[in-house]
Short mmCIF file of C-alpha atoms in Angstrom, two decimals:
data_model
loop_
_atom_site.label_atom_id
_atom_site.label_comp_id
_atom_site.label_asym_id
_atom_site.label_seq_id
_atom_site.Cartn_x
_atom_site.Cartn_y
_atom_site.Cartn_z
CA MET Q 123 31.80 -0.21 -12.71
CA LYS Q 124 30.64 -2.23 -9.69
CA THR Q 125 30.83 -5.97 -9.60
CA GLU Q 126 27.59 -8.17 -9.25
CA GLU Q 127 28.70 -8.94 -5.67
CA GLN Q 128 28.95 -5.22 -4.87
CA ILE Q 129 25.61 -4.47 -6.35
CA GLU Q 130 24.10 -7.43 -4.44
CA LYS Q 131 25.49 -6.31 -1.20
CA ARG Q 132 24.23 -2.66 -1.74
CA LEU Q 133 20.72 -4.16 -2.48
CA PHE Q 134 20.81 -6.11 0.79
CA ASP Q 135 21.99 -2.83 2.57
CA MET Q 136 19.04 -1.02 1.02
CA ALA Q 137 16.73 -3.66 2.46
CA GLY Q 138 18.20 -2.98 5.88
CA GLU Q 139 17.73 0.84 5.37
CA PHE Q 140 14.13 0.11 4.20
CA ARG Q 141 13.43 -1.74 7.53
CA ALA Q 142 14.88 0.99 9.54
CA ALA Q 143 12.83 3.70 7.58
CA CYS Q 144 9.61 1.55 8.18
CA TYR Q 145 10.29 1.22 11.91
CA GLY Q 146 11.02 5.06 11.93
CA LYS Q 147 7.72 5.65 10.17
CA LYS Q 148 9.64 7.47 7.23
CA TRP Q 149 7.34 6.01 4.62
CA ILE Q 150 8.55 7.98 1.67
CA ILE Q 151 12.10 7.12 2.25
CA ALA Q 152 11.08 3.51 2.55
CA LYS Q 153 9.12 3.59 -0.68
CA ARG Q 154 12.03 5.23 -2.56
CA LEU Q 155 14.41 2.39 -1.29
CA TYR Q 156 11.96 -0.27 -2.16
CA ASP Q 157 11.26 1.05 -5.66
CA LYS Q 158 14.90 1.80 -6.25
CA ALA Q 159 16.02 -1.81 -5.25
CA LEU Q 160 13.10 -3.28 -7.48
CA THR Q 161 14.15 -1.14 -10.39
CA LEU Q 162 17.85 -2.01 -10.03
CA CYS Q 163 17.03 -5.80 -9.92
CA THR Q 164 14.85 -5.47 -13.11
CA GLU Q 165 17.13 -3.20 -15.18
CA LEU Q 166 20.40 -5.07 -14.19
CA ASP Q 167 18.66 -8.42 -14.73
CA MET Q 168 19.79 -9.89 -11.38
CA PRO Q 169 19.83 -13.63 -10.90
CA GLU Q 170 16.42 -15.19 -9.76
CA ASP Q 171 18.04 -16.50 -6.55
CA VAL Q 172 19.02 -12.84 -5.62
CA LYS Q 173 15.59 -11.58 -6.41
CA LYS Q 174 14.23 -14.43 -4.18
CA LYS Q 175 16.44 -13.54 -1.27
CA LEU Q 176 15.53 -9.80 -1.63
CA PHE Q 177 11.74 -10.05 -2.28
CA GLY Q 178 10.83 -13.47 -1.30
CA THR Q 179 8.57 -15.91 -3.01
CA ARG Q 180 4.84 -15.72 -3.42
CA PRO Q 181 3.26 -18.82 -4.73
CA TYR Q 182 -0.18 -17.48 -4.70
CA GLU Q 183 -1.60 -20.28 -6.86
CA ALA Q 184 0.14 -22.97 -4.82
CA ASP Q 185 0.21 -23.68 -1.23
CA PRO Q 186 0.34 -20.24 0.58
CA ALA Q 187 2.47 -21.98 3.36
CA ASP Q 188 5.32 -22.18 0.85
CA ALA Q 189 5.61 -18.27 0.72
CA LYS Q 190 8.88 -17.15 2.12
CA ASP Q 191 9.78 -13.58 3.06
CA GLY Q 192 12.87 -11.94 1.46
CA ALA Q 193 15.04 -9.16 2.91
CA PHE Q 194 12.20 -6.90 2.03
CA GLU Q 195 9.45 -8.43 4.33
CA GLU Q 196 6.10 -8.39 2.79
CA ASP Q 197 4.36 -7.37 5.81
CA LEU Q 198 6.49 -4.11 5.92
CA VAL Q 199 6.14 -3.57 2.24
CA ILE Q 200 2.21 -3.79 2.59
CA ARG Q 201 2.28 -1.42 5.60
CA MET Q 202 4.58 1.04 3.81
CA LEU Q 203 2.32 1.11 0.67
CA GLU Q 204 -0.82 1.62 2.84
CA GLN Q 205 0.85 4.38 4.72
CA CYS Q 206 1.99 6.15 1.53
CA ILE Q 207 -1.64 5.95 0.15
CA ARG Q 208 -3.00 7.29 3.41
CA ASN Q 209 -0.56 10.12 3.54
CA GLU Q 210 -1.31 11.07 -0.03
CA GLU Q 211 -5.08 11.05 0.51
CA GLU Q 212 -4.51 13.17 3.47
CA ARG Q 213 -2.45 15.65 1.46
CA ILE Q 214 -5.08 15.77 -1.25
CA GLU Q 215 -7.79 16.56 1.38
CA GLU Q 216 -5.70 19.23 2.99
CA GLU Q 217 -5.04 20.82 -0.52
CA LYS Q 218 -8.82 20.78 -1.28
CA LYS Q 219 -9.46 22.48 2.00
CA ARG Q 220 -6.84 25.06 1.39
CA LYS Q 221 -8.07 25.83 -2.05
CA ALA Q 222 -11.68 26.24 -0.77
CA TYR Q 223 -10.47 28.55 1.94
CA LEU Q 224 -8.55 30.72 -0.57
CA GLN Q 225 -11.61 30.86 -2.83
CA HIS Q 226 -13.80 31.95 -0.01
CA LYS Q 227 -11.27 34.55 1.16
CA ARG Q 228 -10.89 35.93 -2.39
CA PHE Q 229 -14.76 36.02 -3.00
CA TYR Q 230 -15.17 38.14 0.21
CA ALA Q 231 -12.13 40.27 -0.48
CA LYS Q 232 -13.82 41.56 -3.65
CA LYS Q 233 -16.97 42.90 -1.82
#
């Protein structure tokens, strides 16, 4: 079993991999890394200071100037999520076009 320090190191390594995936526009890989790190922190009940170092602090009700980025930078996380949504919307649209084409093709093949 890994020690807490080993797990913490791996989580920070994942943040670096996340950053590289975002800069390489590998959005799905970035999303998996982010989700996995978030899940591990939650499931392993990591200390609050580790969570703050990884994900930053977002005092939305308080002064927004107090917000601090963590290893998973908020701007990159937002961009990654937007790109994943955009890619999924494009995939759905392409699937609709493909289905419409196949229905059209089947309809005229019967005649």
